[in-house]
Tab-separated table of C-alpha atoms in Angstrom:
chain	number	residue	atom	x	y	z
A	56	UNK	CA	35.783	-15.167	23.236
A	57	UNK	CA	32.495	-17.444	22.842
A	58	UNK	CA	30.581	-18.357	25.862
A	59	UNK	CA	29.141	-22.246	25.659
A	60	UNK	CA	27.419	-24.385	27.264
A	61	UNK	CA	27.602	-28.017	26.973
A	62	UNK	CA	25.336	-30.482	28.519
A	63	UNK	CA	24.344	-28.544	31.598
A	64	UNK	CA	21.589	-29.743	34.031
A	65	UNK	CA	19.881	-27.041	36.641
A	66	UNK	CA	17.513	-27.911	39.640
A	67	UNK	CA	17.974	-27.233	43.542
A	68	UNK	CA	18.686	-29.830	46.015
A	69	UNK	CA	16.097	-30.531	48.794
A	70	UNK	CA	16.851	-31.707	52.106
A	71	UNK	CA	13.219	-34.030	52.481
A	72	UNK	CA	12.617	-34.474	48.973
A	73	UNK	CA	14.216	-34.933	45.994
A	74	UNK	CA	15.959	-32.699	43.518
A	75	UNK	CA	13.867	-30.317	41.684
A	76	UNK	CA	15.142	-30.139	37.961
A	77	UNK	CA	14.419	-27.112	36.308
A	78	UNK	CA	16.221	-28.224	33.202
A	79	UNK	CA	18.386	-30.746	31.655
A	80	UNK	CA	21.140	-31.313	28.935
A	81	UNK	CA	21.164	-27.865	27.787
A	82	UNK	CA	23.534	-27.211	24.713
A	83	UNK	CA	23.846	-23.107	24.011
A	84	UNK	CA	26.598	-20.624	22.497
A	85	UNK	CA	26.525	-17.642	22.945
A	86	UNK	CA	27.654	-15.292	19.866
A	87	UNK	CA	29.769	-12.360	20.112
A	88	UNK	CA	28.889	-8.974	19.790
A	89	UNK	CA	24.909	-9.441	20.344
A	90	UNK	CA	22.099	-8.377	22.736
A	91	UNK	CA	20.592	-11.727	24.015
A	92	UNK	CA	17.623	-11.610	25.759
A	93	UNK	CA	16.734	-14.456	27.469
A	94	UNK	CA	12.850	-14.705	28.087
A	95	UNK	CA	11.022	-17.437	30.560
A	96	UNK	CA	7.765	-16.931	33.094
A	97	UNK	CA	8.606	-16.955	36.689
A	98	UNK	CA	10.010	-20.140	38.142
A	99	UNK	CA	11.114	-21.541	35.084
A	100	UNK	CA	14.967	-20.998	36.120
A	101	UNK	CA	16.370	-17.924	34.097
A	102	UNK	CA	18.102	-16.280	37.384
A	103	UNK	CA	19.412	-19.579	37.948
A	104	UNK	CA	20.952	-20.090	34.771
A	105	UNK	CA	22.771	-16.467	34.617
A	106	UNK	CA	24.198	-17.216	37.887
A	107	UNK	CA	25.447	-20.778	36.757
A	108	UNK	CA	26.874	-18.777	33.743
A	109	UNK	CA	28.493	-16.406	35.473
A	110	UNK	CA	30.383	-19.223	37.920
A	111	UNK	CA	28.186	-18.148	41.146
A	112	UNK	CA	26.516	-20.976	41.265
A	113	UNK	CA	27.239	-24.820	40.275
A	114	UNK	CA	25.057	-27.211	38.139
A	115	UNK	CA	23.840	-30.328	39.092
A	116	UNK	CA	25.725	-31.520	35.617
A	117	UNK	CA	27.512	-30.286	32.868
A	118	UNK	CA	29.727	-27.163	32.186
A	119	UNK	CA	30.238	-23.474	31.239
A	120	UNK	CA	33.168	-22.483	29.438
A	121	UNK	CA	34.383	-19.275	28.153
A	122	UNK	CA	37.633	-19.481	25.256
A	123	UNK	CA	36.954	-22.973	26.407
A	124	UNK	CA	38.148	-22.471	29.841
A	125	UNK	CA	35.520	-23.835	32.458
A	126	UNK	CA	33.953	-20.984	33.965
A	127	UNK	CA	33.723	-23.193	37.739
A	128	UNK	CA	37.250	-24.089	37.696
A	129	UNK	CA	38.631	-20.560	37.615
A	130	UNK	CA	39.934	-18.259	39.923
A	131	UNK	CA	37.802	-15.542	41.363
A	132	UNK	CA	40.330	-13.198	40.060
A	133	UNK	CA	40.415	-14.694	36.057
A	134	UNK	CA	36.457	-15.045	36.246
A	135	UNK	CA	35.963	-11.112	37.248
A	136	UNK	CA	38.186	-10.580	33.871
A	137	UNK	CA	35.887	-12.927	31.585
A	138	UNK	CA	32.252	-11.849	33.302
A	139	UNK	CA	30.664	-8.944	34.709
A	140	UNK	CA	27.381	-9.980	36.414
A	141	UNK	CA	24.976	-7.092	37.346
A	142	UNK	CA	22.523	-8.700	39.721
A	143	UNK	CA	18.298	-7.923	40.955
A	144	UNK	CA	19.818	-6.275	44.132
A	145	UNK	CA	19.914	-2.831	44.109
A	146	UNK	CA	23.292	-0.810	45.572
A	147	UNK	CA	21.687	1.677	47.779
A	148	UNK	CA	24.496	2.484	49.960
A	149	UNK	CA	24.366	6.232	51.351
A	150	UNK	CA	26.309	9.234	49.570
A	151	UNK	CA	28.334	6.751	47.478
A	152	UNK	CA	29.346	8.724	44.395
A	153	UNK	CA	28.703	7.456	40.968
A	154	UNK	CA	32.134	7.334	40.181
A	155	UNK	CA	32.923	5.431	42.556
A	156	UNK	CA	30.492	2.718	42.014
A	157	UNK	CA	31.672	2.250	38.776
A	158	UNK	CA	35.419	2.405	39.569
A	159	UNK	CA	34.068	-1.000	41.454
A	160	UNK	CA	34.399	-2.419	38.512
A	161	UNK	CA	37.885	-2.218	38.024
A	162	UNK	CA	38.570	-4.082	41.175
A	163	UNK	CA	40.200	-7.101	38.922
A	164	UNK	CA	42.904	-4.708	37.871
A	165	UNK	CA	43.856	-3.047	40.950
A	166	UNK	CA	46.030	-4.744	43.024
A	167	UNK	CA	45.709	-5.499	46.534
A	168	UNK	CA	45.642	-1.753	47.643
A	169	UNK	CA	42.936	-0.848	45.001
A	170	UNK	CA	44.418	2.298	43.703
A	171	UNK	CA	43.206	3.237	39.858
A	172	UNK	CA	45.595	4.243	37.729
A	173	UNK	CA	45.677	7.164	34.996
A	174	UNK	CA	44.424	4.051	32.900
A	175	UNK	CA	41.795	2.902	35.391
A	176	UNK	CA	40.302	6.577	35.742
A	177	UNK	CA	39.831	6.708	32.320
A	178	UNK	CA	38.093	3.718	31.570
A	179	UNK	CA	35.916	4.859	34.402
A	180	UNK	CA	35.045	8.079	32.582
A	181	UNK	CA	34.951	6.294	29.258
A	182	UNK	CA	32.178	3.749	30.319
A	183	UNK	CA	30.142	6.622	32.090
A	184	UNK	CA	30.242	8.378	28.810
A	185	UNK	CA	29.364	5.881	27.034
A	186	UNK	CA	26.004	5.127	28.877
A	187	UNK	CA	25.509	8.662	29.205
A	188	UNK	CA	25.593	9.230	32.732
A	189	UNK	CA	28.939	11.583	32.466
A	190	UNK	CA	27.013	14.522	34.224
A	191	UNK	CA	26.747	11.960	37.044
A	192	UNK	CA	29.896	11.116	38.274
A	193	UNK	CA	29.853	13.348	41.128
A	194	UNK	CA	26.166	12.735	42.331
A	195	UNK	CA	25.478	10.611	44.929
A	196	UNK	CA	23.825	7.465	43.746
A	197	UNK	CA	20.348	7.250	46.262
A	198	UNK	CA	20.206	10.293	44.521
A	199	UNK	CA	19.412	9.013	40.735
A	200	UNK	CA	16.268	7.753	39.937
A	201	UNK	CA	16.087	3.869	39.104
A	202	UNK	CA	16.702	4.272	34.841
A	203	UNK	CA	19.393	6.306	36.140
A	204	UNK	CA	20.919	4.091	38.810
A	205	UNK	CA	20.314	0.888	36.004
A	206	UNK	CA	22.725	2.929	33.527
A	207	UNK	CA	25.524	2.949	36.190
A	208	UNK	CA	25.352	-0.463	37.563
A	209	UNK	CA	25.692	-1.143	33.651
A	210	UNK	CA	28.627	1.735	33.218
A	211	UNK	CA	30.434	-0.571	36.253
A	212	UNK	CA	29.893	-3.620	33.983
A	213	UNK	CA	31.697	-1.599	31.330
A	214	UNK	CA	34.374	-0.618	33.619
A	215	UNK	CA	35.175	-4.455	34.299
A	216	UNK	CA	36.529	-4.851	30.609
A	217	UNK	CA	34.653	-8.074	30.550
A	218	UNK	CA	33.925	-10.223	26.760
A	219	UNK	CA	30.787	-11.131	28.804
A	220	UNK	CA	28.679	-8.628	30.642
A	221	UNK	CA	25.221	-10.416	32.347
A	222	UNK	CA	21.956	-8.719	33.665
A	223	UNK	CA	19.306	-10.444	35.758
A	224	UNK	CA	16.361	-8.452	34.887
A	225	UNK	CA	18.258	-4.876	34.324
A	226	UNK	CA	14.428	-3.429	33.025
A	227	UNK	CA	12.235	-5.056	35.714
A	228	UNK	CA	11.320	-1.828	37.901
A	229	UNK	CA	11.594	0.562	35.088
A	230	UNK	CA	8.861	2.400	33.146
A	231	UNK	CA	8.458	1.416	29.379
A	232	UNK	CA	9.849	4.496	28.078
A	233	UNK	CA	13.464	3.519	30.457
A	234	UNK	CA	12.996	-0.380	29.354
A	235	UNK	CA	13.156	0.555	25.810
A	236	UNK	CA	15.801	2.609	26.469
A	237	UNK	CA	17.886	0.494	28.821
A	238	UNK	CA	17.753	-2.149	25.932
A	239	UNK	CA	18.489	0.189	23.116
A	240	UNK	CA	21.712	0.799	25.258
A	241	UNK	CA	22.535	-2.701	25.672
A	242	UNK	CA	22.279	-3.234	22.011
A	243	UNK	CA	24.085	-0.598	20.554
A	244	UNK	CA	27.108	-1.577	23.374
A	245	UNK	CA	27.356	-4.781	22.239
A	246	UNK	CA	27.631	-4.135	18.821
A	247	UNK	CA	30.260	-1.437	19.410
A	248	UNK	CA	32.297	-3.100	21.615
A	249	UNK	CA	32.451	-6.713	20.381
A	250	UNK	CA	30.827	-7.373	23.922
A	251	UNK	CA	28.665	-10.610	24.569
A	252	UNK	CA	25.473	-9.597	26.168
A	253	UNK	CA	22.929	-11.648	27.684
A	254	UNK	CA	19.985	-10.165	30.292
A	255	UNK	CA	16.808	-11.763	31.016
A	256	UNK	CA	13.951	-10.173	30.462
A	257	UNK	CA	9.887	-10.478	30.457
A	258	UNK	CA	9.562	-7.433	28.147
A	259	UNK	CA	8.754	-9.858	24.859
A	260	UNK	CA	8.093	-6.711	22.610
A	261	UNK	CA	11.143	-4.859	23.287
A	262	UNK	CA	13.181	-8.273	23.120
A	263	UNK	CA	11.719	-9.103	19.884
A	264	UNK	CA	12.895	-5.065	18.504
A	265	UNK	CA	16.089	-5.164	20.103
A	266	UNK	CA	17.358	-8.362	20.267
A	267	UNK	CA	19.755	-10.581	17.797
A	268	UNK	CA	18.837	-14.014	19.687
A	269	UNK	CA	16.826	-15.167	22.048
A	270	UNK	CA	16.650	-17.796	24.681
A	271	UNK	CA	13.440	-19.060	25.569
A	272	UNK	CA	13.187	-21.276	28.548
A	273	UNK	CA	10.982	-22.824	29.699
A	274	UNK	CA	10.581	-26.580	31.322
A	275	UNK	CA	11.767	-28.640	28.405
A	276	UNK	CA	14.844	-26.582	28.132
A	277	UNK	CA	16.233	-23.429	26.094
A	278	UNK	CA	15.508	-22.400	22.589
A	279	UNK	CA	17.637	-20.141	21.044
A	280	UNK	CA	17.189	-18.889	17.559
A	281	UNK	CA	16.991	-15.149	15.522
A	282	UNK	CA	13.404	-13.202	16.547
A	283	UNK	CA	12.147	-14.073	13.271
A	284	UNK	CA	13.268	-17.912	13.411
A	285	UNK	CA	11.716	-17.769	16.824
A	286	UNK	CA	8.520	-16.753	15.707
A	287	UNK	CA	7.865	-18.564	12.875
A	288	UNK	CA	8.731	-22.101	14.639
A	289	UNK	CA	6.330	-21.009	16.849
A	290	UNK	CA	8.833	-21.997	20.143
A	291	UNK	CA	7.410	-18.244	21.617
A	292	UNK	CA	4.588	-19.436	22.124
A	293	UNK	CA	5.498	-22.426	25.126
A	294	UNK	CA	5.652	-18.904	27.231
A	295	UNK	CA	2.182	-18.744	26.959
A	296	UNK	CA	0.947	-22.464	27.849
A	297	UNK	CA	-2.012	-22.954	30.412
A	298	UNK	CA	-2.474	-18.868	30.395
A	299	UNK	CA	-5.246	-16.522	28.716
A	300	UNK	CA	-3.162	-15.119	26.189
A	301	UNK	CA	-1.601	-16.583	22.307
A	302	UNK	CA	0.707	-14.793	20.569
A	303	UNK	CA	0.441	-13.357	16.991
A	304	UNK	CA	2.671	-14.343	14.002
A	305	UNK	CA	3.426	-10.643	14.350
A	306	UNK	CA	4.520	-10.881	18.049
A	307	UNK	CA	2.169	-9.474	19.678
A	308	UNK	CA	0.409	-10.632	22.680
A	309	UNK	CA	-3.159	-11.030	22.441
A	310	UNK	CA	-5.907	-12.573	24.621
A	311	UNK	CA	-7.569	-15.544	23.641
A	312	UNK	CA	-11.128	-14.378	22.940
A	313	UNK	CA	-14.538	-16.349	21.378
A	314	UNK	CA	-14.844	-14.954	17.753
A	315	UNK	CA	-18.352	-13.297	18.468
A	316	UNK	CA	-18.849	-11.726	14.632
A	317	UNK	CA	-16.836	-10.475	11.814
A	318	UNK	CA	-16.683	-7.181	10.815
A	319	UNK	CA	-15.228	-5.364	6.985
A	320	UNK	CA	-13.576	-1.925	7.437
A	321	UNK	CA	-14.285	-0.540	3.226
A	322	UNK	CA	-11.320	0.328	1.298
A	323	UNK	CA	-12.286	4.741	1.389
A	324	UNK	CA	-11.983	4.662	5.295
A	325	UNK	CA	-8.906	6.425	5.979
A	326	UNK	CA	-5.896	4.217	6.837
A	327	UNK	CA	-5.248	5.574	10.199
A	328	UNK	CA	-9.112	5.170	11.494
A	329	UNK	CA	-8.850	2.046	10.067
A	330	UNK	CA	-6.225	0.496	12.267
A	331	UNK	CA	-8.082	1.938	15.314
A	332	UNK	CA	-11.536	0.639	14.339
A	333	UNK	CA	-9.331	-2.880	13.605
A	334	UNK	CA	-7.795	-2.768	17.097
A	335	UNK	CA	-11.146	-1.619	18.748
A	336	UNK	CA	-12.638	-4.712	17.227
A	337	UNK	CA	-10.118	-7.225	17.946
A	338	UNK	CA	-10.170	-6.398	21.082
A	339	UNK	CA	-14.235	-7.188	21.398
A	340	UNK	CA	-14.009	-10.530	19.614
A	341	UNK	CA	-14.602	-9.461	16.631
A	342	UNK	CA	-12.371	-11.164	13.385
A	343	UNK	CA	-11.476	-8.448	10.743
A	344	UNK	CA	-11.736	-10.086	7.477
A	345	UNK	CA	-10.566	-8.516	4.269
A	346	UNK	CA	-12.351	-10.957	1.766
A	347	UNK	CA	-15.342	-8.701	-0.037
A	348	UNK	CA	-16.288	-12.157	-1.159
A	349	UNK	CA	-16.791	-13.199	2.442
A	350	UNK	CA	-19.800	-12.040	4.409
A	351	UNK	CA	-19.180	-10.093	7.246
A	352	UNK	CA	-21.224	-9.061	10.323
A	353	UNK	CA	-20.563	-5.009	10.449
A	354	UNK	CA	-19.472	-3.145	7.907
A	355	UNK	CA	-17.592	0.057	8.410
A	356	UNK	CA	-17.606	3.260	6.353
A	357	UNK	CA	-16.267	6.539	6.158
A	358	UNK	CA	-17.719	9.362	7.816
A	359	UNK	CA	-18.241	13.189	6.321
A	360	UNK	CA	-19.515	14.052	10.040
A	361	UNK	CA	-18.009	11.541	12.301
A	362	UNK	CA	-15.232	9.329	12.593
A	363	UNK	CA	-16.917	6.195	10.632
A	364	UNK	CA	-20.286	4.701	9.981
A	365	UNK	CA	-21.102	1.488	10.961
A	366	UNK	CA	-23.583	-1.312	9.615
A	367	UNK	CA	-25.267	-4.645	10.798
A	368	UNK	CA	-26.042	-6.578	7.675
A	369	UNK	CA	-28.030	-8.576	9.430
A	370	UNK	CA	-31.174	-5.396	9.986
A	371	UNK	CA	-29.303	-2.983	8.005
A	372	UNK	CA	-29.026	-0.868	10.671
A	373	UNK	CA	-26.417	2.135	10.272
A	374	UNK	CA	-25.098	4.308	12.686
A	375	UNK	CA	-22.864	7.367	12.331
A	376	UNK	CA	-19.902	6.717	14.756
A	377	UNK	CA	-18.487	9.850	16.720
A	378	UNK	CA	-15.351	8.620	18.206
A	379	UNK	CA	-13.857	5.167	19.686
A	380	UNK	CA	-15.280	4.990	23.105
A	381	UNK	CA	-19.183	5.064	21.291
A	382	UNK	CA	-17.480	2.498	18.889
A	383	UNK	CA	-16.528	0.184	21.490
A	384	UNK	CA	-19.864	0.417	23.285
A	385	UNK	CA	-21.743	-0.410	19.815
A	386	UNK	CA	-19.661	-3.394	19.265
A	387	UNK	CA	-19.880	-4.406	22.959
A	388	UNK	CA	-23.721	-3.985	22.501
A	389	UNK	CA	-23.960	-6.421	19.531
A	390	UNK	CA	-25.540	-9.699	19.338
A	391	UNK	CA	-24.120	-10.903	15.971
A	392	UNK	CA	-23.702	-14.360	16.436
């Protein structure tokens, strides 16, 4: 069951001004069975648009549809079957068990009483196993830590039995090591369970790893497209207007610096001393050419004693390199150009 979105316009309405668009005419479908991360700086509308999505919220124009039924014209108790929405705010009620927060999600299915059923109590189980918070059920949840309490609001998701699950920012108060793995999670659900699965996100790297599409908003509208396809049109980079920082055709952030020199690392310096003396460099300004034809401002050499040798070619001036730190101070130091 495809999510789409057909000609939808987002803004808020102002009571002494008028209405602030964030965008307009959007056009976006949403593939099944894929991780979709959808990227955008702060402001630009992405909460907004997964709480349009997920029939919380209204447009100023346009539609959502899921199967093609319109997502704002449907019962409360239809939506909760199509959509599970796991929002910013955290569920910190006191000695709730993690069991039962998840068995929240099967509120759709329970009748008016909200008993589970045999059925109920195993999808419960099944979508706390899957996200590997089995050990769990029986803790309280202000207990967890937050990549722990993140895995069960998504286990409730789970539990909902939804085609679409949405996150607003499920990785935003996590360390790197739990964002990775919070992702990695979402992505291997999806593609096991046929799911549709759309967060945002302002973790580019992990996005671009993880991810089969992305959205990229920003104030001309969404771009969707494959990492790769996103890269190479080169619609990543809006993200970055009117800041410090471009990104690389590799995807990697990078700030914008004044090329101050070049500098050659030679072909006997050993691969892994190479990349750091590259990185060290980049990160002073310096461009790393390749080119032996090409003249270059430092040239670096292997080391018997130390970790490389460095030369000026302007006074021939060579200096045996112990480790990084002295590297970066030398290359600080220079006056090349």
């Amino acid at each position: 069951m495809q999510l789409k979105v057909e000609n939808l316009t987002l803004g808020y309405p102002q009571r002494h001004a008028p209405t602030r668009l964030l965008v307009e005419c959007l056009a976006l479908a949403a593939p099944e069975g894929e991780l979709i991360a959808l990227l955008g700086r702060n402001g630009v509308g992405k909460s907004t648009l997964l709480r349009v999505l997920a029939g919380v919220r209204k447009p100023l124009d346009g539609r959502v549809t899921m199967g093609g039924k319109d997502v704002a014209a449907l019962a409360a108790a239809e939506k909760a079957r199509l959509i599970a929405f796991v929002t910013t705010e955290p569920v910190t009620v006191a000695h709730l068990r993690v069991h039962e927060v998840v068995a929240m999600g099967r509120a759709p299915y329970t009748g008016w009483f909200g008993s589970l059923t045999e059925a109920d109590e195993r999808m419960v189980a099944e979508s706390l196993e899957r996200v590997g918070m089995a050990a769990f059920h029986d803790k309280t949840l202000d207990s967890l830590s937050d990549g722990e309490r993140q895995r069960v609001m998504i286990a409730r998701a789970l539990a909902q039995d939804t085609p679409l699950v949405l996150l607003d920012e499920p990785t935003a108060f996590l360390d790197l090591p739990n964002r990775y793995q919070i992702a990695l999670l979402l992505r291997d659900l999806a593609h096991e369970t046929g799911k549709t699965i759309l967060y945002s996100s302002h973790d580019l790297s992990t996005a671009l790893e993880l991810c089969d599409t992305l959205w990229v908003m920003t104030p001309r509208g969404v771009a969707a497209g494959a990492p790769e396809d996103m890269l190479l049109s080169g619609m990543l980079e809006g993200m970055f207007e009117g800041t410090p920082l471009t990104l690389t055709p590799q995807g990697t952030v990078q700030l914008k610096r004044i090329t101050r020199g070049t500098l050659r690392v030679a072909a006997d310096v050993e691969p892994a001393v190479a990349r750091m003396v590259e990185r060290t460099a980049t990160r002073f300004g310096y461009e790393v050419v390749e080119d032996e034809r090409r003249e270059a401002d430092v040239l670096v050499g292997s080391s018997a004693v130390a970790r490389c040798v460095l030369t000026r070619t302007d006074n021939r001036t060579t200096v045996e390199v112990p480790d990084f730190h002295a590297l970066a101070t030398l290359l600080r130091s220079f006056r090349v150009r």
